[in-house]
């Protein structure tokens, strides 16, 4: 059942190129994006003036990525909120509000409750789920299935990638409908999205030794910090969650610009700082934050873009990912952090598929 892999987590990480391919299949018809299952007409989509992405855990982190894309491409204000918070406050919802509910299992109690509330208040609700016919799928106006197939390991890996790709398609569609992305731009983005299939494969084929060395540098730590900016911050949150879940090593993620407002006090010689510093408009800013960590003796593990030699001057360990546009960096740069979490967990003798205290689906609040 594990198909020759030692655990489901590794098997599922290696399935990610296929998940991207299947999630994209058939989405570009006649040069335009097609998401027929949306359940909304183009007129209804065009009226949307506010988006909430609601989710929990890893799915929430996919929402952080979506916020950047929806605001960037469609220029629609977008908030991301934990479903457990959203349902207990009084968010501003009108009939031109789109609520995007993201849930691998499609049955998370808080997410479902948030969907029900939002629909009563008149919002259109769009579900992104991995489970066909699940409550989230049934109770939404429309749904995109993430095509990850059954995920067995409790910690979510391939589902996250499926969610990010699905949300990327949704953001492109909104950009297209709002007239902010031309058909030519959509086609170019779609082609580059397709390229991430091989790019993820290259990370899997080439970066395992570097990730193993980085894991050795973390295994005896009592805490670790993940940092990045923009998309790199969203990836960092997911990296920290994965490490906590499977290795029981305390980890926190911060937007790199927040370092000097508190967390830098934690840094002492040998303290692991894991940074996402891929090439992006804020690359130089992130590097200067990392220099401050290095000056205080941090053990620096950096996810960087292939060809970035300069980073070696400050990093103790570099994990390279192929160059992609910043918008697509979560699809590639998350993969080494999933593998890092797993390696640290194994070095610490943990069961990576069944972490203590966690359940695969959380149907009570
Ligand atoms: C993390 C993880 C959890 C889930 C969360 C939401 O690896 O698996 O944080 O992401 O419980 O679950 P779904 O997506 O099923 O609503």
mmCIF file of C-alpha atoms and ligand atoms in Angstrom:
data_model
loop_
_atom_site.group_PDB
_atom_site.id
_atom_site.type_symbol
_atom_site.label_atom_id
_atom_site.label_comp_id
_atom_site.label_asym_id
_atom_site.label_seq_id
_atom_site.Cartn_x
_atom_site.Cartn_y
_atom_site.Cartn_z
ATOM 1 C CA UNK A 1 0.000 0.000 0.000
ATOM 2 C CA UNK A 2 2.952 2.295 0.642
ATOM 3 C CA UNK A 3 4.186 1.468 -2.840
ATOM 4 C CA UNK A 4 7.741 0.719 -1.678
ATOM 5 C CA UNK A 5 8.093 3.901 0.401
ATOM 6 C CA UNK A 6 8.972 3.574 4.093
ATOM 7 C CA UNK A 7 6.002 5.697 5.160
ATOM 8 C CA UNK A 8 2.890 7.313 3.707
ATOM 9 C CA UNK A 9 4.220 10.790 4.304
ATOM 10 C CA UNK A 10 7.118 10.211 1.908
ATOM 11 C CA UNK A 11 4.889 8.458 -0.616
ATOM 12 C CA UNK A 12 2.484 11.374 -0.572
ATOM 13 C CA UNK A 13 5.248 13.967 -0.896
ATOM 14 C CA UNK A 14 6.472 12.101 -3.986
ATOM 15 C CA UNK A 15 2.969 12.106 -5.472
ATOM 16 C CA UNK A 16 2.968 15.883 -5.690
ATOM 17 C CA UNK A 17 4.049 16.213 -9.332
ATOM 18 C CA UNK A 18 1.072 14.031 -10.270
ATOM 19 C CA UNK A 19 -1.281 16.067 -8.068
ATOM 20 C CA UNK A 20 -0.302 19.276 -9.850
ATOM 21 C CA UNK A 21 -0.703 17.637 -13.254
ATOM 22 C CA UNK A 22 -4.137 16.199 -12.437
ATOM 23 C CA UNK A 23 -5.395 19.401 -10.807
ATOM 24 C CA UNK A 24 -4.504 21.343 -13.953
ATOM 25 C CA UNK A 25 -5.799 18.774 -16.441
ATOM 26 C CA UNK A 26 -8.540 20.091 -18.705
ATOM 27 C CA UNK A 27 -8.592 23.554 -17.145
ATOM 28 C CA UNK A 28 -7.498 25.491 -20.204
ATOM 29 C CA UNK A 29 -10.114 25.157 -22.931
ATOM 30 C CA UNK A 30 -9.782 27.133 -26.149
ATOM 31 C CA UNK A 31 -7.207 29.445 -24.608
ATOM 32 C CA UNK A 32 -9.350 30.447 -21.593
ATOM 33 C CA UNK A 33 -9.619 29.065 -18.101
ATOM 34 C CA UNK A 34 -12.572 26.783 -17.499
ATOM 35 C CA UNK A 35 -13.887 26.038 -14.030
ATOM 36 C CA UNK A 36 -17.416 24.925 -14.852
ATOM 37 C CA UNK A 37 -18.091 23.550 -11.358
ATOM 38 C CA UNK A 38 -18.006 27.058 -9.918
ATOM 39 C CA UNK A 39 -21.780 27.201 -9.771
ATOM 40 C CA UNK A 40 -21.622 30.940 -10.479
ATOM 41 C CA UNK A 41 -22.250 32.720 -13.756
ATOM 42 C CA UNK A 42 -19.613 35.088 -15.131
ATOM 43 C CA UNK A 43 -21.951 37.988 -14.246
ATOM 44 C CA UNK A 44 -22.154 36.805 -10.630
ATOM 45 C CA UNK A 45 -18.387 36.396 -10.506
ATOM 46 C CA UNK A 46 -17.870 39.851 -11.906
ATOM 47 C CA UNK A 47 -19.981 41.354 -9.097
ATOM 48 C CA UNK A 48 -17.797 39.925 -6.347
ATOM 49 C CA UNK A 49 -16.203 42.724 -4.359
ATOM 50 C CA UNK A 50 -14.845 40.889 -1.321
ATOM 51 C CA UNK A 51 -13.380 37.449 -0.736
ATOM 52 C CA UNK A 52 -12.913 35.551 2.528
ATOM 53 C CA UNK A 53 -10.858 32.399 2.515
ATOM 54 C CA UNK A 54 -11.790 30.313 5.540
ATOM 55 C CA UNK A 55 -10.004 27.173 6.610
ATOM 56 C CA UNK A 56 -8.020 25.539 9.414
ATOM 57 C CA UNK A 57 -4.411 24.413 9.817
ATOM 58 C CA UNK A 58 -2.556 23.634 6.626
ATOM 59 C CA UNK A 59 -5.587 24.597 4.550
ATOM 60 C CA UNK A 60 -5.442 28.034 6.185
ATOM 61 C CA UNK A 61 -1.873 28.377 4.948
ATOM 62 C CA UNK A 62 -3.044 27.646 1.400
ATOM 63 C CA UNK A 63 -5.440 30.541 2.009
ATOM 64 C CA UNK A 64 -2.531 32.873 2.817
ATOM 65 C CA UNK A 65 -1.121 32.099 -0.612
ATOM 66 C CA UNK A 66 -4.520 32.720 -2.204
ATOM 67 C CA UNK A 67 -4.841 36.152 -0.609
ATOM 68 C CA UNK A 68 -1.656 37.308 -2.318
ATOM 69 C CA UNK A 69 -2.825 35.978 -5.679
ATOM 70 C CA UNK A 70 -6.443 37.164 -5.555
ATOM 71 C CA UNK A 71 -5.464 40.667 -4.486
ATOM 72 C CA UNK A 72 -2.533 40.741 -6.907
ATOM 73 C CA UNK A 73 -4.289 39.467 -10.021
ATOM 74 C CA UNK A 74 -7.960 40.345 -9.519
ATOM 75 C CA UNK A 75 -7.541 43.382 -7.216
ATOM 76 C CA UNK A 76 -10.396 42.150 -5.017
ATOM 77 C CA UNK A 77 -9.875 42.649 -1.260
ATOM 78 C CA UNK A 78 -9.302 39.233 0.293
ATOM 79 C CA UNK A 79 -9.074 38.194 3.909
ATOM 80 C CA UNK A 80 -7.939 34.828 5.201
ATOM 81 C CA UNK A 81 -9.368 33.669 8.451
ATOM 82 C CA UNK A 82 -9.357 30.609 10.677
ATOM 83 C CA UNK A 83 -12.838 29.136 10.411
ATOM 84 C CA UNK A 84 -13.011 28.936 14.219
ATOM 85 C CA UNK A 85 -12.608 32.726 14.396
ATOM 86 C CA UNK A 86 -14.742 33.654 11.407
ATOM 87 C CA UNK A 87 -17.801 31.801 12.694
ATOM 88 C CA UNK A 88 -17.813 33.532 16.055
ATOM 89 C CA UNK A 89 -17.493 37.116 14.935
ATOM 90 C CA UNK A 90 -19.697 39.200 12.751
ATOM 91 C CA UNK A 91 -17.854 39.508 9.445
ATOM 92 C CA UNK A 92 -19.084 41.898 6.787
ATOM 93 C CA UNK A 93 -20.979 39.726 4.314
ATOM 94 C CA UNK A 94 -23.189 40.823 1.438
ATOM 95 C CA UNK A 95 -24.562 39.075 -1.633
ATOM 96 C CA UNK A 96 -21.422 40.169 -3.509
ATOM 97 C CA UNK A 97 -19.145 38.403 -1.014
ATOM 98 C CA UNK A 98 -17.400 35.202 -2.049
ATOM 99 C CA UNK A 99 -16.444 32.805 0.723
ATOM 100 C CA UNK A 100 -13.871 30.222 -0.310
ATOM 101 C CA UNK A 101 -13.841 27.296 2.103
ATOM 102 C CA UNK A 102 -10.712 25.158 1.913
ATOM 103 C CA UNK A 103 -10.773 21.717 3.513
ATOM 104 C CA UNK A 104 -8.924 18.549 2.573
ATOM 105 C CA UNK A 105 -11.376 16.283 4.408
ATOM 106 C CA UNK A 106 -14.387 18.395 3.557
ATOM 107 C CA UNK A 107 -15.806 17.742 7.005
ATOM 108 C CA UNK A 108 -13.952 20.017 9.431
ATOM 109 C CA UNK A 109 -16.566 21.193 11.936
ATOM 110 C CA UNK A 110 -15.553 24.847 12.122
ATOM 111 C CA UNK A 111 -15.211 25.200 8.361
ATOM 112 C CA UNK A 112 -18.643 23.675 7.761
ATOM 113 C CA UNK A 113 -20.261 25.896 10.370
ATOM 114 C CA UNK A 114 -18.654 28.945 8.756
ATOM 115 C CA UNK A 115 -20.020 27.913 5.339
ATOM 116 C CA UNK A 116 -23.545 27.548 6.729
ATOM 117 C CA UNK A 117 -23.439 30.963 8.426
ATOM 118 C CA UNK A 118 -22.030 32.676 5.348
ATOM 119 C CA UNK A 119 -24.751 31.266 3.093
ATOM 120 C CA UNK A 120 -27.503 32.333 5.459
ATOM 121 C CA UNK A 121 -26.047 35.846 5.269
ATOM 122 C CA UNK A 122 -26.197 35.750 1.473
ATOM 123 C CA UNK A 123 -22.590 35.016 0.471
ATOM 124 C CA UNK A 124 -21.707 32.797 -2.443
ATOM 125 C CA UNK A 125 -19.677 29.879 -1.159
ATOM 126 C CA UNK A 126 -17.061 28.048 -3.083
ATOM 127 C CA UNK A 127 -15.473 24.863 -1.701
ATOM 128 C CA UNK A 128 -11.995 23.499 -2.332
ATOM 129 C CA UNK A 129 -11.809 19.952 -1.073
ATOM 130 C CA UNK A 130 -10.168 16.626 -1.690
ATOM 131 C CA UNK A 131 -13.135 14.421 -0.870
ATOM 132 C CA UNK A 132 -15.825 13.955 -3.490
ATOM 133 C CA UNK A 133 -19.328 14.345 -2.081
ATOM 134 C CA UNK A 134 -18.037 15.560 1.305
ATOM 135 C CA UNK A 135 -20.155 17.989 3.353
ATOM 136 C CA UNK A 136 -18.075 20.974 2.177
ATOM 137 C CA UNK A 137 -18.704 19.932 -1.437
ATOM 138 C CA UNK A 138 -22.425 19.367 -0.837
ATOM 139 C CA UNK A 139 -23.036 22.583 1.049
ATOM 140 C CA UNK A 140 -21.161 24.966 -1.262
ATOM 141 C CA UNK A 141 -22.507 26.667 -4.392
ATOM 142 C CA UNK A 142 -19.575 25.272 -6.354
ATOM 143 C CA UNK A 143 -16.494 23.153 -5.739
ATOM 144 C CA UNK A 144 -13.038 22.427 -7.083
ATOM 145 C CA UNK A 145 -11.639 19.004 -6.231
ATOM 146 C CA UNK A 146 -7.928 18.972 -5.493
ATOM 147 C CA UNK A 147 -7.170 15.582 -7.103
ATOM 148 C CA UNK A 148 -4.714 14.639 -4.383
ATOM 149 C CA UNK A 149 -6.550 11.305 -3.933
ATOM 150 C CA UNK A 150 -6.741 9.745 -0.503
ATOM 151 C CA UNK A 151 -4.205 11.194 1.924
ATOM 152 C CA UNK A 152 -3.269 8.718 4.644
ATOM 153 C CA UNK A 153 -0.506 10.466 6.617
ATOM 154 C CA UNK A 154 -2.079 12.727 9.220
ATOM 155 C CA UNK A 155 0.130 15.675 8.283
ATOM 156 C CA UNK A 156 -1.102 17.150 5.066
ATOM 157 C CA UNK A 157 1.394 17.400 2.187
ATOM 158 C CA UNK A 158 0.016 16.592 -1.253
ATOM 159 C CA UNK A 159 -3.372 18.060 -0.313
ATOM 160 C CA UNK A 160 -1.713 21.392 0.427
ATOM 161 C CA UNK A 161 -0.123 21.445 -3.010
ATOM 162 C CA UNK A 162 -3.471 20.530 -4.595
ATOM 163 C CA UNK A 163 -5.158 23.330 -2.649
ATOM 164 C CA UNK A 164 -2.553 25.897 -3.656
ATOM 165 C CA UNK A 165 -2.840 24.954 -7.339
ATOM 166 C CA UNK A 166 -6.652 25.055 -7.187
ATOM 167 C CA UNK A 167 -6.630 28.453 -5.466
ATOM 168 C CA UNK A 168 -4.132 29.702 -8.037
ATOM 169 C CA UNK A 169 -6.574 28.722 -10.799
ATOM 170 C CA UNK A 170 -9.392 30.464 -8.970
ATOM 171 C CA UNK A 171 -7.321 33.648 -8.600
ATOM 172 C CA UNK A 172 -6.465 33.529 -12.309
ATOM 173 C CA UNK A 173 -10.134 33.092 -13.168
ATOM 174 C CA UNK A 174 -11.111 36.067 -11.013
ATOM 175 C CA UNK A 175 -8.353 38.103 -12.667
ATOM 176 C CA UNK A 176 -9.669 37.076 -16.087
ATOM 177 C CA UNK A 177 -13.307 37.839 -15.226
ATOM 178 C CA UNK A 178 -12.409 41.227 -13.742
ATOM 179 C CA UNK A 179 -10.487 42.074 -16.923
ATOM 180 C CA UNK A 180 -7.189 42.415 -15.052
ATOM 181 C CA UNK A 181 -5.497 39.454 -16.731
ATOM 182 C CA UNK A 182 -5.545 39.141 -20.510
ATOM 183 C CA UNK A 183 -6.061 35.794 -22.194
ATOM 184 C CA UNK A 184 -2.400 35.856 -23.212
ATOM 185 C CA UNK A 185 -1.344 36.399 -19.589
ATOM 186 C CA UNK A 186 -3.606 33.590 -18.424
ATOM 187 C CA UNK A 187 -2.134 31.234 -21.014
ATOM 188 C CA UNK A 188 1.412 32.140 -19.983
ATOM 189 C CA UNK A 189 0.640 31.655 -16.290
ATOM 190 C CA UNK A 190 -1.024 28.334 -17.040
ATOM 191 C CA UNK A 191 2.023 27.129 -18.955
ATOM 192 C CA UNK A 192 4.341 28.113 -16.131
ATOM 193 C CA UNK A 193 2.052 26.382 -13.633
ATOM 194 C CA UNK A 194 2.414 23.224 -15.698
ATOM 195 C CA UNK A 195 6.194 23.546 -15.525
ATOM 196 C CA UNK A 196 6.068 23.151 -11.734
ATOM 197 C CA UNK A 197 5.369 19.440 -12.305
ATOM 198 C CA UNK A 198 8.971 18.885 -13.473
ATOM 199 C CA UNK A 199 10.315 21.466 -11.040
ATOM 200 C CA UNK A 200 8.919 19.619 -8.013
ATOM 201 C CA UNK A 201 10.314 16.394 -9.450
ATOM 202 C CA UNK A 202 13.755 17.987 -9.704
ATOM 203 C CA UNK A 203 13.670 18.978 -6.025
ATOM 204 C CA UNK A 204 12.708 15.413 -5.103
ATOM 205 C CA UNK A 205 15.477 13.987 -7.313
ATOM 206 C CA UNK A 206 18.278 16.326 -6.264
ATOM 207 C CA UNK A 207 17.810 17.915 -2.862
ATOM 208 C CA UNK A 208 17.401 14.981 -0.474
ATOM 209 C CA UNK A 209 21.085 14.936 0.638
ATOM 210 C CA UNK A 210 21.087 18.682 1.404
ATOM 211 C CA UNK A 211 17.809 18.316 3.307
ATOM 212 C CA UNK A 212 19.235 15.425 5.316
ATOM 213 C CA UNK A 213 22.255 17.527 6.351
ATOM 214 C CA UNK A 214 19.958 20.381 7.335
ATOM 215 C CA UNK A 215 17.844 17.981 9.403
ATOM 216 C CA UNK A 216 20.938 16.864 11.329
ATOM 217 C CA UNK A 217 21.489 20.509 12.263
ATOM 218 C CA UNK A 218 17.967 20.728 13.752
ATOM 219 C CA UNK A 219 17.455 17.420 15.414
ATOM 220 C CA UNK A 220 18.811 18.293 18.856
ATOM 221 C CA UNK A 221 17.408 21.805 18.977
ATOM 222 C CA UNK A 222 14.604 22.681 21.351
ATOM 223 C CA UNK A 223 13.102 25.312 19.095
ATOM 224 C CA UNK A 224 13.369 26.612 15.542
ATOM 225 C CA UNK A 225 12.321 29.749 13.733
ATOM 226 C CA UNK A 226 10.997 29.900 10.160
ATOM 227 C CA UNK A 227 11.157 33.217 8.324
ATOM 228 C CA UNK A 228 10.345 34.671 4.937
ATOM 229 C CA UNK A 229 8.541 37.586 3.327
ATOM 230 C CA UNK A 230 5.419 37.635 1.177
ATOM 231 C CA UNK A 231 4.924 34.193 -0.314
ATOM 232 C CA UNK A 232 8.009 33.162 1.680
ATOM 233 C CA UNK A 233 6.155 34.018 4.905
ATOM 234 C CA UNK A 234 3.182 31.853 3.900
ATOM 235 C CA UNK A 235 5.554 28.975 3.084
ATOM 236 C CA UNK A 236 7.304 29.499 6.428
ATOM 237 C CA UNK A 237 4.053 29.156 8.369
ATOM 238 C CA UNK A 238 3.404 25.857 6.663
ATOM 239 C CA UNK A 239 6.997 24.673 7.213
ATOM 240 C CA UNK A 240 6.788 25.436 10.932
ATOM 241 C CA UNK A 241 3.443 23.666 11.303
ATOM 242 C CA UNK A 242 4.762 20.566 9.523
ATOM 243 C CA UNK A 243 7.853 20.441 11.751
ATOM 244 C CA UNK A 244 5.803 20.823 14.951
ATOM 245 C CA UNK A 245 3.312 18.184 13.916
ATOM 246 C CA UNK A 246 5.656 15.380 12.998
ATOM 247 C CA UNK A 247 8.845 16.025 14.995
ATOM 248 C CA UNK A 248 7.404 17.644 18.171
ATOM 249 C CA UNK A 249 10.147 20.237 17.881
ATOM 250 C CA UNK A 250 8.799 23.645 18.794
ATOM 251 C CA UNK A 251 8.759 25.885 15.743
ATOM 252 C CA UNK A 252 7.395 29.301 15.014
ATOM 253 C CA UNK A 253 7.126 31.240 11.800
ATOM 254 C CA UNK A 254 7.510 34.968 11.390
ATOM 255 C CA UNK A 255 7.416 37.421 8.559
ATOM 256 C CA UNK A 256 11.140 38.214 8.312
ATOM 257 C CA UNK A 257 10.558 41.938 8.782
ATOM 258 C CA UNK A 258 9.120 41.195 12.227
ATOM 259 C CA UNK A 259 12.365 39.630 13.470
ATOM 260 C CA UNK A 260 13.751 42.728 15.059
ATOM 261 C CA UNK A 261 10.436 43.420 16.813
ATOM 262 C CA UNK A 262 10.905 40.515 19.176
ATOM 263 C CA UNK A 263 11.895 37.080 17.928
ATOM 264 C CA UNK A 264 15.518 38.012 17.300
ATOM 265 C CA UNK A 265 15.910 37.915 21.099
ATOM 266 C CA UNK A 266 15.713 34.131 20.818
ATOM 267 C CA UNK A 267 18.777 33.819 18.615
ATOM 268 C CA UNK A 268 21.879 32.422 20.248
ATOM 269 C CA UNK A 269 24.711 30.365 18.778
ATOM 270 C CA UNK A 270 23.376 27.219 17.097
ATOM 271 C CA UNK A 271 19.706 28.287 17.127
ATOM 272 C CA UNK A 272 18.142 26.976 13.896
ATOM 273 C CA UNK A 273 16.637 29.578 11.588
ATOM 274 C CA UNK A 274 14.996 28.164 8.489
ATOM 275 C CA UNK A 275 14.489 30.814 5.828
ATOM 276 C CA UNK A 276 12.635 30.933 2.558
ATOM 277 C CA UNK A 277 14.741 33.329 0.512
ATOM 278 C CA UNK A 278 13.885 32.507 -3.078
ATOM 279 C CA UNK A 279 14.309 35.228 -5.686
ATOM 280 C CA UNK A 280 11.443 37.688 -5.235
ATOM 281 C CA UNK A 281 10.973 41.450 -5.030
ATOM 282 C CA UNK A 282 11.842 41.289 -1.301
ATOM 283 C CA UNK A 283 14.850 38.974 -1.625
ATOM 284 C CA UNK A 284 17.399 41.629 -0.552
ATOM 285 C CA UNK A 285 15.333 42.580 2.484
ATOM 286 C CA UNK A 286 15.122 38.965 3.590
ATOM 287 C CA UNK A 287 18.871 38.519 3.133
ATOM 288 C CA UNK A 288 19.586 41.477 5.386
ATOM 289 C CA UNK A 289 17.333 39.939 8.068
ATOM 290 C CA UNK A 290 19.294 36.714 7.697
ATOM 291 C CA UNK A 291 22.595 38.525 8.101
ATOM 292 C CA UNK A 292 21.344 39.787 11.453
ATOM 293 C CA UNK A 293 20.584 36.211 12.493
ATOM 294 C CA UNK A 294 23.954 35.014 11.243
ATOM 295 C CA UNK A 295 25.765 37.735 13.200
ATOM 296 C CA UNK A 296 24.175 36.305 16.364
ATOM 297 C CA UNK A 297 25.360 32.778 15.593
ATOM 298 C CA UNK A 298 22.145 31.242 14.234
ATOM 299 C CA UNK A 299 22.439 27.986 12.343
ATOM 300 C CA UNK A 300 20.982 29.131 9.019
ATOM 301 C CA UNK A 301 19.133 26.792 6.673
ATOM 302 C CA UNK A 302 18.016 28.589 3.541
ATOM 303 C CA UNK A 303 15.674 27.553 0.752
ATOM 304 C CA UNK A 304 17.101 29.518 -2.177
ATOM 305 C CA UNK A 305 16.779 29.739 -5.937
ATOM 306 C CA UNK A 306 19.084 27.582 -8.074
ATOM 307 C CA UNK A 307 22.061 29.650 -9.160
ATOM 308 C CA UNK A 308 22.048 31.851 -6.045
ATOM 309 C CA UNK A 309 25.679 31.405 -4.977
ATOM 310 C CA UNK A 310 25.821 34.530 -2.807
ATOM 311 C CA UNK A 311 23.562 32.964 -0.207
ATOM 312 C CA UNK A 312 26.309 30.436 0.610
ATOM 313 C CA UNK A 313 28.277 33.236 2.238
ATOM 314 C CA UNK A 314 25.799 33.394 5.116
ATOM 315 C CA UNK A 315 23.923 30.081 5.078
ATOM 316 C CA UNK A 316 25.129 26.933 6.838
ATOM 317 C CA UNK A 317 22.870 24.811 4.644
ATOM 318 C CA UNK A 318 21.313 25.718 1.303
ATOM 319 C CA UNK A 319 18.456 23.805 -0.294
ATOM 320 C CA UNK A 320 17.963 24.827 -3.905
ATOM 321 C CA UNK A 321 14.649 25.065 -5.724
ATOM 322 C CA UNK A 322 14.203 25.899 -9.439
ATOM 323 C CA UNK A 323 13.543 29.496 -10.436
ATOM 324 C CA UNK A 324 9.813 30.181 -10.715
ATOM 325 C CA UNK A 325 7.823 33.388 -10.634
ATOM 326 C CA UNK A 326 7.158 34.477 -7.048
ATOM 327 C CA UNK A 327 3.436 33.673 -7.408
ATOM 328 C CA UNK A 328 4.263 29.998 -7.877
ATOM 329 C CA UNK A 329 7.004 29.693 -5.253
ATOM 330 C CA UNK A 330 4.697 28.029 -2.681
ATOM 331 C CA UNK A 331 4.206 25.109 -5.087
ATOM 332 C CA UNK A 332 7.926 24.403 -5.196
ATOM 333 C CA UNK A 333 9.505 25.861 -2.043
ATOM 334 C CA UNK A 334 7.095 24.098 0.334
ATOM 335 C CA UNK A 335 8.333 20.701 -0.818
ATOM 336 C CA UNK A 336 11.802 20.858 0.830
ATOM 337 C CA UNK A 337 10.202 21.993 4.092
ATOM 338 C CA UNK A 338 7.882 18.980 4.071
ATOM 339 C CA UNK A 339 10.895 16.721 3.551
ATOM 340 C CA UNK A 340 12.856 18.557 6.248
ATOM 341 C CA UNK A 341 10.059 18.072 8.787
ATOM 342 C CA UNK A 342 9.950 14.367 7.979
ATOM 343 C CA UNK A 343 13.726 13.923 8.229
ATOM 344 C CA UNK A 344 13.916 15.725 11.580
ATOM 345 C CA UNK A 345 11.020 13.606 12.861
ATOM 346 C CA UNK A 346 12.727 10.365 11.823
ATOM 347 C CA UNK A 347 16.018 11.456 13.416
ATOM 348 C CA UNK A 348 14.070 12.116 16.617
ATOM 349 C CA UNK A 349 12.437 8.674 16.446
ATOM 350 C CA UNK A 350 8.905 9.907 15.718
ATOM 351 C CA UNK A 351 6.122 8.164 13.803
ATOM 352 C CA UNK A 352 5.703 10.495 10.845
ATOM 353 C CA UNK A 353 2.385 9.055 9.677
ATOM 354 C CA UNK A 354 0.582 9.058 13.015
ATOM 355 C CA UNK A 355 1.724 11.965 15.189
ATOM 356 C CA UNK A 356 0.443 11.932 18.757
ATOM 357 C CA UNK A 357 -2.735 13.864 19.630
ATOM 358 C CA UNK A 358 -3.711 14.551 16.014
ATOM 359 C CA UNK A 359 -6.590 13.214 13.930
ATOM 360 C CA UNK A 360 -6.879 13.255 10.160
ATOM 361 C CA UNK A 361 -10.264 14.839 10.265
ATOM 362 C CA UNK A 362 -11.606 17.147 12.951
ATOM 363 C CA UNK A 363 -15.374 16.772 12.951
ATOM 364 C CA UNK A 364 -15.940 18.288 16.391
ATOM 365 C CA UNK A 365 -14.839 21.769 17.369
HETATM 366 C C1 LIG B 1 -1.812 19.749 9.036
HETATM 367 C C2 LIG B 1 -3.155 19.215 9.017
HETATM 368 C C3 LIG B 1 -4.247 19.992 9.693
HETATM 369 C C4 LIG B 1 -5.388 20.188 8.715
HETATM 370 C C5 LIG B 1 -6.585 20.874 9.399
HETATM 371 C C6 LIG B 1 -7.703 21.165 8.416
HETATM 372 O O1 LIG B 1 -0.896 18.909 8.435
HETATM 373 O O2 LIG B 1 -3.379 18.195 8.440
HETATM 374 O O3 LIG B 1 -3.781 21.224 10.168
HETATM 375 O O4 LIG B 1 -4.922 20.946 7.652
HETATM 376 O O5 LIG B 1 -7.065 20.066 10.434
HETATM 377 O O6 LIG B 1 -8.225 19.999 7.871
HETATM 378 P P1 LIG B 1 -9.101 20.020 6.565
HETATM 379 O O7 LIG B 1 -8.278 20.571 5.474
HETATM 380 O O8 LIG B 1 -9.502 18.607 6.352
HETATM 381 O O9 LIG B 1 -10.288 20.912 6.847
#
